[in-house]
Coordinates of C-alpha atoms and ligand atoms in Angstrom, one line a residue:
M1 CA -0.8 -107.4 -83.4
K2 CA 0.0 -108.0 -79.7
G3 CA -2.3 -106.5 -77.0
I4 CA -0.4 -105.1 -74.0
T5 CA -1.1 -104.1 -70.4
V6 CA 1.4 -101.8 -68.9
L7 CA 1.3 -102.1 -65.1
G8 CA 2.9 -98.9 -63.6
S9 CA 2.7 -97.0 -66.9
T10 CA 3.4 -93.6 -65.3
G11 CA 6.8 -94.8 -63.8
S12 CA 10.2 -94.7 -65.4
I13 CA 9.9 -98.2 -66.9
G14 CA 6.3 -97.6 -67.9
V15 CA 7.1 -94.4 -69.8
N16 CA 10.0 -96.0 -71.6
T17 CA 7.8 -99.0 -72.5
L18 CA 5.2 -96.6 -74.1
D19 CA 8.0 -94.9 -75.9
V20 CA 9.1 -98.2 -77.5
I21 CA 5.5 -99.2 -78.3
S22 CA 4.9 -95.8 -80.0
R23 CA 7.7 -96.7 -82.5
H24 CA 5.9 -99.9 -83.5
L25 CA 2.2 -99.2 -83.6
D26 CA 1.8 -101.8 -86.3
K27 CA 2.9 -104.5 -83.9
Y28 CA 1.6 -103.6 -80.5
K29 CA -1.7 -102.2 -79.2
V30 CA -2.0 -100.9 -75.6
K31 CA -5.0 -102.6 -74.0
A32 CA -4.7 -101.3 -70.4
L33 CA -2.7 -98.7 -68.5
T34 CA -2.4 -98.6 -64.7
A35 CA -1.0 -96.2 -62.1
N36 CA -1.3 -95.4 -58.5
T37 CA -2.0 -91.6 -58.1
N38 CA -0.6 -89.7 -61.1
V39 CA -3.9 -88.6 -62.7
A40 CA -2.4 -86.0 -65.1
L41 CA 0.1 -88.4 -66.7
L42 CA -2.2 -91.4 -66.9
L43 CA -4.8 -89.1 -68.6
E44 CA -2.3 -87.9 -71.1
Q45 CA -1.2 -91.6 -71.8
C46 CA -4.9 -92.6 -72.2
I47 CA -5.5 -90.0 -74.7
K48 CA -2.5 -90.9 -76.7
H49 CA -2.8 -94.7 -76.6
A50 CA -6.6 -95.2 -76.3
P51 CA -6.5 -98.3 -74.1
E52 CA -9.8 -100.1 -73.2
I53 CA -9.1 -100.0 -69.5
A54 CA -7.3 -97.4 -67.3
V55 CA -6.7 -98.3 -63.6
M56 CA -5.9 -96.0 -60.8
V57 CA -5.3 -98.0 -57.6
N58 CA -6.1 -95.0 -55.5
E59 CA -9.9 -94.5 -55.4
E60 CA -9.9 -90.8 -55.3
S61 CA -7.5 -90.6 -58.2
A62 CA -9.7 -93.0 -60.1
S63 CA -12.7 -90.7 -59.7
K64 CA -10.7 -87.7 -60.9
L65 CA -9.5 -89.7 -64.0
E66 CA -13.0 -90.9 -64.7
K67 CA -14.4 -87.3 -64.6
E68 CA -11.7 -86.2 -67.1
L69 CA -12.1 -89.1 -69.4
K70 CA -15.9 -88.8 -69.5
I71 CA -15.3 -85.6 -71.6
K72 CA -12.1 -86.5 -73.4
A73 CA -12.3 -90.3 -74.1
P74 CA -15.6 -91.7 -72.9
D75 CA -14.9 -95.2 -74.2
I76 CA -12.2 -95.9 -71.8
K77 CA -13.3 -97.9 -68.7
V78 CA -11.8 -96.7 -65.4
L79 CA -11.2 -99.3 -62.7
S80 CA -9.6 -98.9 -59.2
G81 CA -8.0 -100.9 -56.5
V82 CA -6.0 -104.2 -56.7
E83 CA -9.0 -105.9 -58.3
G84 CA -8.8 -103.3 -61.1
L85 CA -5.1 -104.2 -61.6
I86 CA -5.9 -107.9 -61.8
N87 CA -8.7 -107.3 -64.1
S88 CA -6.5 -105.3 -66.5
V89 CA -4.2 -108.3 -67.1
E90 CA -6.7 -111.1 -67.4
S91 CA -8.5 -110.2 -70.6
T92 CA -8.1 -112.6 -73.5
E93 CA -7.1 -109.7 -75.7
V94 CA -4.0 -109.1 -73.6
D95 CA -1.0 -111.0 -74.8
Y96 CA 1.8 -109.3 -73.0
V97 CA 2.0 -107.7 -69.6
M98 CA 4.7 -105.3 -68.6
A99 CA 5.1 -105.7 -64.9
A100 CA 6.5 -102.3 -63.9
I101 CA 4.9 -101.4 -60.6
V102 CA 7.5 -100.7 -57.9
G103 CA 7.7 -103.0 -54.8
A104 CA 5.4 -105.6 -53.3
A105 CA 2.3 -103.8 -54.7
G106 CA 3.2 -105.4 -58.0
L107 CA 3.0 -109.0 -56.7
L108 CA -0.7 -109.8 -57.1
P109 CA -1.2 -108.4 -60.6
T110 CA 2.1 -109.9 -61.8
L111 CA 1.1 -113.3 -60.5
A112 CA -2.3 -112.9 -62.2
A113 CA -0.5 -112.3 -65.5
A114 CA 1.5 -115.5 -65.0
R115 CA -1.7 -117.4 -64.0
S116 CA -3.4 -116.2 -67.2
G117 CA -0.5 -117.6 -69.3
K118 CA 0.7 -114.2 -70.7
R119 CA 4.1 -113.1 -71.8
V120 CA 5.3 -111.5 -68.6
L121 CA 7.9 -108.7 -69.1
L122 CA 9.3 -108.6 -65.6
A123 CA 10.7 -105.3 -64.3
N124 CA 9.1 -105.6 -60.9
K125 CA 12.0 -107.7 -59.3
E126 CA 10.4 -107.4 -55.8
A127 CA 7.5 -109.6 -57.0
L128 CA 10.0 -112.4 -57.8
V129 CA 12.2 -111.8 -54.8
M130 CA 9.1 -112.2 -52.6
S131 CA 7.5 -115.2 -54.2
G132 CA 10.4 -117.0 -55.9
K133 CA 9.4 -120.6 -56.4
L134 CA 5.7 -119.9 -56.3
F135 CA 6.1 -117.4 -59.1
M136 CA 8.3 -119.6 -61.3
D137 CA 5.9 -122.6 -60.8
T138 CA 3.0 -120.4 -61.8
I139 CA 4.8 -119.4 -65.0
R140 CA 5.6 -123.0 -65.8
D141 CA 2.2 -124.5 -64.9
N142 CA 0.3 -122.0 -67.0
N143 CA 2.6 -122.0 -70.0
A144 CA 3.3 -118.3 -69.5
E145 CA 6.5 -116.7 -70.9
L146 CA 8.9 -114.9 -68.6
L147 CA 11.2 -112.3 -70.2
P148 CA 13.5 -110.4 -67.7
I149 CA 13.5 -106.6 -68.2
D150 CA 16.0 -105.8 -65.5
S151 CA 18.9 -104.8 -67.6
E152 CA 21.4 -107.3 -66.0
H153 CA 19.0 -110.3 -66.3
N154 CA 18.0 -109.3 -69.8
A155 CA 21.8 -109.3 -70.6
I156 CA 22.3 -112.7 -68.9
F157 CA 19.2 -114.1 -70.8
Q158 CA 20.7 -112.9 -74.1
C159 CA 24.1 -114.6 -73.3
M160 CA 22.5 -117.9 -72.2
P161 CA 21.9 -120.9 -74.4
T162 CA 18.1 -121.3 -75.2
D163 CA 17.8 -124.5 -73.2
F164 CA 19.2 -123.1 -69.9
N165 CA 16.1 -124.4 -68.1
R166 CA 17.9 -127.8 -68.1
G167 CA 20.2 -126.5 -65.4
L168 CA 23.3 -124.3 -65.9
S169 CA 26.0 -126.9 -65.5
G170 CA 24.1 -129.1 -68.0
V171 CA 24.6 -126.4 -70.6
G172 CA 28.2 -125.6 -69.8
V173 CA 27.7 -122.5 -67.7
R174 CA 30.3 -122.0 -65.0
K175 CA 29.4 -118.7 -63.5
I176 CA 27.1 -115.6 -63.9
L177 CA 28.9 -112.3 -63.6
L178 CA 26.3 -109.7 -62.5
T179 CA 27.5 -106.1 -63.1
A180 CA 26.7 -103.2 -60.9
S181 CA 27.5 -99.5 -61.3
G182 CA 28.2 -99.1 -57.5
G183 CA 25.7 -96.2 -57.4
P184 CA 26.4 -92.6 -56.4
F185 CA 28.3 -93.5 -53.2
R186 CA 30.8 -95.9 -54.6
T187 CA 33.8 -93.7 -53.6
T188 CA 32.2 -91.5 -50.9
P189 CA 34.3 -91.6 -47.7
L190 CA 32.7 -94.2 -45.4
E191 CA 32.4 -91.7 -42.5
Q192 CA 30.3 -89.4 -44.7
L193 CA 27.7 -92.0 -45.7
A194 CA 25.4 -91.5 -42.7
A195 CA 24.8 -87.9 -43.7
M196 CA 23.8 -88.5 -47.3
T197 CA 20.4 -87.1 -48.2
P198 CA 17.6 -88.7 -50.3
D199 CA 18.4 -86.3 -53.2
Q200 CA 22.1 -87.3 -53.2
A201 CA 21.1 -91.0 -53.0
C202 CA 18.7 -90.6 -56.0
A203 CA 21.4 -88.9 -58.2
H204 CA 22.4 -92.1 -60.0
P205 CA 25.5 -91.6 -62.2
N206 CA 24.3 -93.6 -65.2
W207 CA 20.5 -94.4 -65.0
V208 CA 17.4 -92.3 -64.5
M209 CA 15.0 -94.4 -62.4
G210 CA 12.2 -94.2 -59.8
R211 CA 13.3 -93.0 -56.3
K212 CA 12.9 -96.4 -54.6
I213 CA 15.2 -98.3 -57.0
S214 CA 17.6 -95.3 -57.0
V215 CA 18.1 -95.6 -53.2
D216 CA 18.4 -99.4 -53.6
S217 CA 21.3 -98.7 -56.0
A218 CA 23.0 -96.4 -53.5
T219 CA 22.8 -99.1 -50.8
M220 CA 23.4 -101.8 -53.4
M221 CA 20.4 -103.6 -52.1
N222 CA 19.3 -103.4 -55.7
K223 CA 22.2 -105.8 -56.6
G224 CA 21.3 -108.0 -53.6
L225 CA 17.7 -108.2 -54.9
E226 CA 19.1 -108.9 -58.4
V227 CA 21.2 -111.8 -57.1
I228 CA 18.0 -113.4 -55.7
E229 CA 16.2 -112.6 -58.9
A230 CA 18.9 -114.3 -61.0
C231 CA 18.8 -117.4 -58.8
W232 CA 15.1 -117.9 -59.6
L233 CA 15.3 -116.8 -63.3
F234 CA 18.2 -119.0 -64.1
H235 CA 17.6 -121.9 -61.6
T236 CA 20.8 -121.5 -59.6
Q237 CA 22.3 -120.6 -56.2
A238 CA 23.7 -117.3 -54.9
D239 CA 27.3 -118.6 -54.8
F240 CA 27.1 -119.2 -58.6
I241 CA 26.7 -115.4 -59.1
Q242 CA 29.6 -113.0 -58.8
V243 CA 28.8 -109.3 -58.4
V244 CA 31.3 -107.1 -60.3
I245 CA 31.3 -103.4 -60.0
H246 CA 31.6 -101.8 -63.4
P247 CA 31.1 -98.0 -63.0
Q248 CA 30.5 -97.3 -66.7
S249 CA 27.3 -99.5 -66.9
V250 CA 28.1 -100.5 -70.5
I251 CA 28.5 -104.2 -70.0
H252 CA 25.1 -105.2 -68.5
S253 CA 26.2 -108.6 -67.3
L254 CA 28.2 -111.7 -68.4
V255 CA 28.0 -115.5 -68.6
E256 CA 31.1 -117.6 -68.1
Y257 CA 31.3 -121.0 -69.8
S258 CA 33.3 -124.2 -69.0
D259 CA 35.4 -123.8 -72.1
G260 CA 36.7 -120.4 -70.9
S261 CA 34.4 -118.3 -73.1
V262 CA 32.8 -115.3 -71.4
L263 CA 29.8 -113.8 -73.2
A264 CA 28.7 -110.3 -72.4
Q265 CA 25.9 -108.0 -73.6
L266 CA 26.9 -104.3 -74.1
G267 CA 24.9 -101.2 -74.8
N268 CA 24.3 -97.7 -73.7
P269 CA 22.5 -97.6 -70.3
D270 CA 19.0 -97.1 -71.6
M271 CA 16.1 -99.3 -70.5
R272 CA 14.5 -99.2 -73.9
T273 CA 17.0 -101.8 -75.0
P274 CA 15.8 -104.6 -72.7
I275 CA 12.2 -103.4 -73.0
A276 CA 12.4 -103.7 -76.8
Y277 CA 14.1 -107.1 -76.5
G278 CA 11.3 -108.4 -74.2
L279 CA 8.6 -107.1 -76.5
A280 CA 10.0 -108.5 -79.8
W281 CA 11.8 -111.6 -78.6
P282 CA 13.0 -113.7 -80.4
E283 CA 13.1 -110.9 -83.0
R284 CA 14.8 -107.5 -82.6
I285 CA 13.2 -104.1 -83.2
D286 CA 14.4 -100.5 -83.1
A287 CA 14.3 -99.1 -79.5
G288 CA 15.3 -95.5 -80.2
V289 CA 18.5 -96.0 -78.3
E290 CA 21.7 -94.2 -79.1
R291 CA 24.3 -96.5 -80.6
L292 CA 27.2 -97.5 -78.5
D293 CA 30.4 -95.8 -79.5
L294 CA 33.4 -97.8 -78.2
F295 CA 35.9 -95.1 -79.1
D296 CA 33.9 -92.6 -77.0
I297 CA 33.9 -95.0 -74.0
A298 CA 37.6 -95.9 -74.5
H299 CA 37.9 -98.1 -71.4
L300 CA 35.9 -100.3 -69.1
D301 CA 36.7 -100.8 -65.4
F302 CA 35.9 -103.6 -63.0
V303 CA 36.2 -103.6 -59.2
K304 CA 35.3 -106.1 -56.4
P305 CA 32.4 -104.8 -54.2
D306 CA 33.3 -103.7 -50.7
E307 CA 30.9 -105.4 -48.2
Q308 CA 31.7 -102.9 -45.4
R309 CA 30.5 -100.1 -47.6
F310 CA 27.5 -102.2 -48.9
P311 CA 26.2 -104.4 -46.1
C312 CA 22.9 -104.9 -47.9
L313 CA 24.6 -107.1 -50.5
R314 CA 25.6 -109.5 -47.7
L315 CA 22.1 -109.4 -46.2
A316 CA 20.5 -110.3 -49.5
R317 CA 22.8 -113.2 -50.0
E318 CA 22.2 -114.5 -46.5
A319 CA 18.4 -114.2 -46.9
M320 CA 18.6 -116.2 -50.2
Q321 CA 20.8 -118.9 -48.6
Q322 CA 18.4 -119.1 -45.7
G323 CA 15.5 -119.7 -48.1
G324 CA 11.7 -119.8 -47.4
T325 CA 10.2 -116.4 -46.7
S326 CA 13.5 -114.8 -45.8
S327 CA 13.8 -113.0 -49.1
A328 CA 10.2 -111.6 -48.7
I329 CA 11.1 -110.5 -45.1
L330 CA 14.3 -108.8 -46.5
N331 CA 12.3 -107.1 -49.2
A332 CA 9.6 -105.9 -46.9
A333 CA 12.1 -104.5 -44.4
N334 CA 13.9 -102.8 -47.2
E335 CA 10.8 -101.1 -48.6
V336 CA 9.9 -99.7 -45.2
A337 CA 13.4 -98.5 -44.5
V338 CA 13.9 -96.9 -47.9
N339 CA 10.5 -95.1 -47.5
E340 CA 11.5 -93.8 -44.1
F341 CA 14.9 -92.6 -45.5
L342 CA 13.1 -90.9 -48.4
H343 CA 11.0 -89.1 -45.8
K344 CA 14.1 -88.1 -43.9
R345 CA 13.0 -90.0 -40.8
I346 CA 16.1 -92.3 -40.7
R347 CA 19.7 -91.9 -42.0
F348 CA 21.1 -93.6 -45.0
T349 CA 23.2 -96.0 -43.0
D350 CA 20.2 -96.9 -40.9
I351 CA 18.6 -98.7 -43.8
A352 CA 20.9 -101.8 -43.5
H353 CA 20.6 -101.7 -39.8
V354 CA 16.8 -101.9 -40.0
I355 CA 16.9 -104.8 -42.4
E356 CA 19.4 -106.7 -40.3
T357 CA 17.3 -106.3 -37.2
V358 CA 14.2 -107.5 -38.9
L359 CA 15.9 -110.5 -40.5
E360 CA 17.2 -111.5 -37.0
K361 CA 13.8 -111.1 -35.3
V362 CA 11.2 -112.3 -37.7
M363 CA 11.0 -116.1 -37.9
Y364 CA 11.0 -117.2 -41.5
N365 CA 8.7 -120.0 -42.8
D366 CA 8.6 -122.3 -45.8
A367 CA 7.2 -120.2 -48.7
T368 CA 4.5 -122.7 -49.4
S369 CA 1.7 -120.3 -50.2
L370 CA 0.9 -116.7 -51.0
E371 CA -0.8 -116.4 -47.6
V372 CA 2.4 -117.4 -45.8
I373 CA 4.5 -115.0 -47.9
L374 CA 2.1 -112.1 -47.4
N375 CA 1.8 -112.8 -43.7
D376 CA 5.6 -112.7 -43.2
D377 CA 5.8 -109.6 -45.4
K378 CA 3.3 -107.9 -43.0
L379 CA 5.1 -109.0 -39.9
A380 CA 8.4 -107.7 -41.3
R381 CA 6.8 -104.3 -42.2
E382 CA 5.5 -103.9 -38.7
L383 CA 8.8 -104.7 -37.1
A384 CA 10.7 -102.5 -39.6
K385 CA 8.4 -99.6 -38.9
A386 CA 8.8 -100.1 -35.1
T387 CA 12.6 -100.2 -35.5
T388 CA 12.7 -97.0 -37.5
V389 CA 10.6 -95.3 -34.9
D390 CA 13.1 -96.4 -32.2
L391 CA 16.0 -95.1 -34.4
A392 CA 14.3 -91.7 -34.9
A393 CA 13.6 -91.3 -31.1
Ligands
NAD1 P1 8.7 -95.6 -60.6 O1 8.6 -95.2 -59.1 O2 9.2 -94.7 -61.6 O3 7.2 -96.1 -61.1 C1 6.4 -97.0 -60.3 C2 5.1 -97.2 -61.0 O4 4.3 -98.0 -60.1 C3 4.3 -95.9 -61.2 O5 3.5 -96.1 -62.4 C4 3.3 -95.9 -60.0 O6 2.1 -95.3 -60.3 C5 3.1 -97.4 -59.8 N1 2.8 -97.7 -58.4 C6 3.5 -97.2 -57.3 N2 2.9 -97.7 -56.1 C7 1.8 -98.4 -56.5 C8 0.9 -99.2 -55.8 N3 0.8 -99.2 -54.5 N4 -0.1 -99.9 -56.5 C9 0.0 -99.8 -57.9 N5 0.8 -99.1 -58.6 C10 1.8 -98.5 -57.9 O7 9.5 -97.0 -60.6 P2 10.4 -97.6 -61.8 O8 11.8 -97.0 -61.7 O9 9.7 -97.5 -63.1 O10 10.5 -99.1 -61.4 C11 9.5 -100.0 -61.5 C12 10.0 -101.4 -61.3 O11 11.0 -101.7 -62.2 C13 10.7 -101.6 -59.9 O12 10.4 -102.8 -59.4 C14 12.1 -101.5 -60.2 O13 12.9 -102.2 -59.3 C15 12.2 -102.1 -61.6 N6 13.3 -101.7 -62.5 C16 13.4 -100.4 -62.8 C17 14.5 -99.9 -63.6 C18 14.6 -98.5 -64.0 O14 15.5 -98.2 -64.8 N7 13.7 -97.6 -63.6 C19 15.5 -100.9 -64.0 C20 15.3 -102.2 -63.6 C21 14.2 -102.6 -62.8
MG2 MG1 19.1 -103.8 -62.8

């Protein structure tokens, strides 16, 4: 029996994780559930899964949950704040941690899971984008296991030889082909992009996801963050990774080998597949996912990404190539810009503009410590906010 903490259990990944766990109660036991403010859903999940700990980062929400649980499930301990999150992953009874908080807020608890030597199921790509080398070193130094949950990285992991840590050319890998759906605006006339609304940006053609990652998919910053994520996970550089637009989202990514073989992982677009893979690895378990019907799909398309339409893709590559805290700066500026867009304070096309401005103005540093990373994250957020205020004026 493996004990599991689900960080961000009320989100899209969190809910899918609990769905897979519910199918295998003989193998997995939920030890802790965490959320930010959604009291009603966390309460429902607590009653169903009876964890030992429930964390609400928001203090007021934590008090509300505590009041409810006192009557309905008094044995569950309620914690709050970032310390609560960290606490929820550190217990010796926790074997696996699903890192599914969205954005930089997930960094500290995800790092804590790595430091405690857990199996880290990484959905929270922003944590790795921000802290790259530091995160990978923490995993290695503490004998933690890192299983990518992002569907593309999970696919790449499945297509890689087991000893890829030796370096990709050493194991005969020539290229990583990272697939992207192209999001909801793949064919929208360029002159109409500025007027696209948050609801239009969040209407993803193939995946149902949280609002932040949905906007990232519309700008393709999501794919930019994923290029950076892949560089760290698979010990390689950005120019080793080719982004391929594949609108059906059936091939989740591919690995090209020096003998001409190209291995791909296919499946219906359902996050329960990579979640189940991460939970059960190296075994396989039922994920509740509908089987892939190739006759139904009939054909698969592939297109080169258009950088004029998707400037965020270029910005992410440039940040990765620059190195140091550049990726953390890019991520912070993006989080602020997306939030401003979701609140209708800037236009869709302003998102890339804000990020580019911040990357030009904030001096990056060597990412030698968490303090340096968090400091540059803070500076980038301040400048991004100021840039969006100027734009709105
Ligand atoms: P979501 O918005 O649906 O859920 C986010 C979760 O994080 C919620 O449980 C929320 O309570 C929690 N949270 C939000 N702010 C917080 C804070 N400040 N402190 C603590 N907890 C906080 O997001 P999602 O779509 O589930 O995505 C989660 C992560 O997984 C993201 O990093 C995303 O990029 C990644 N991911 C998601 C998908 C997907 O299909 N949804 C696919 C690949 C990767
Ligand atoms: Mg992905």
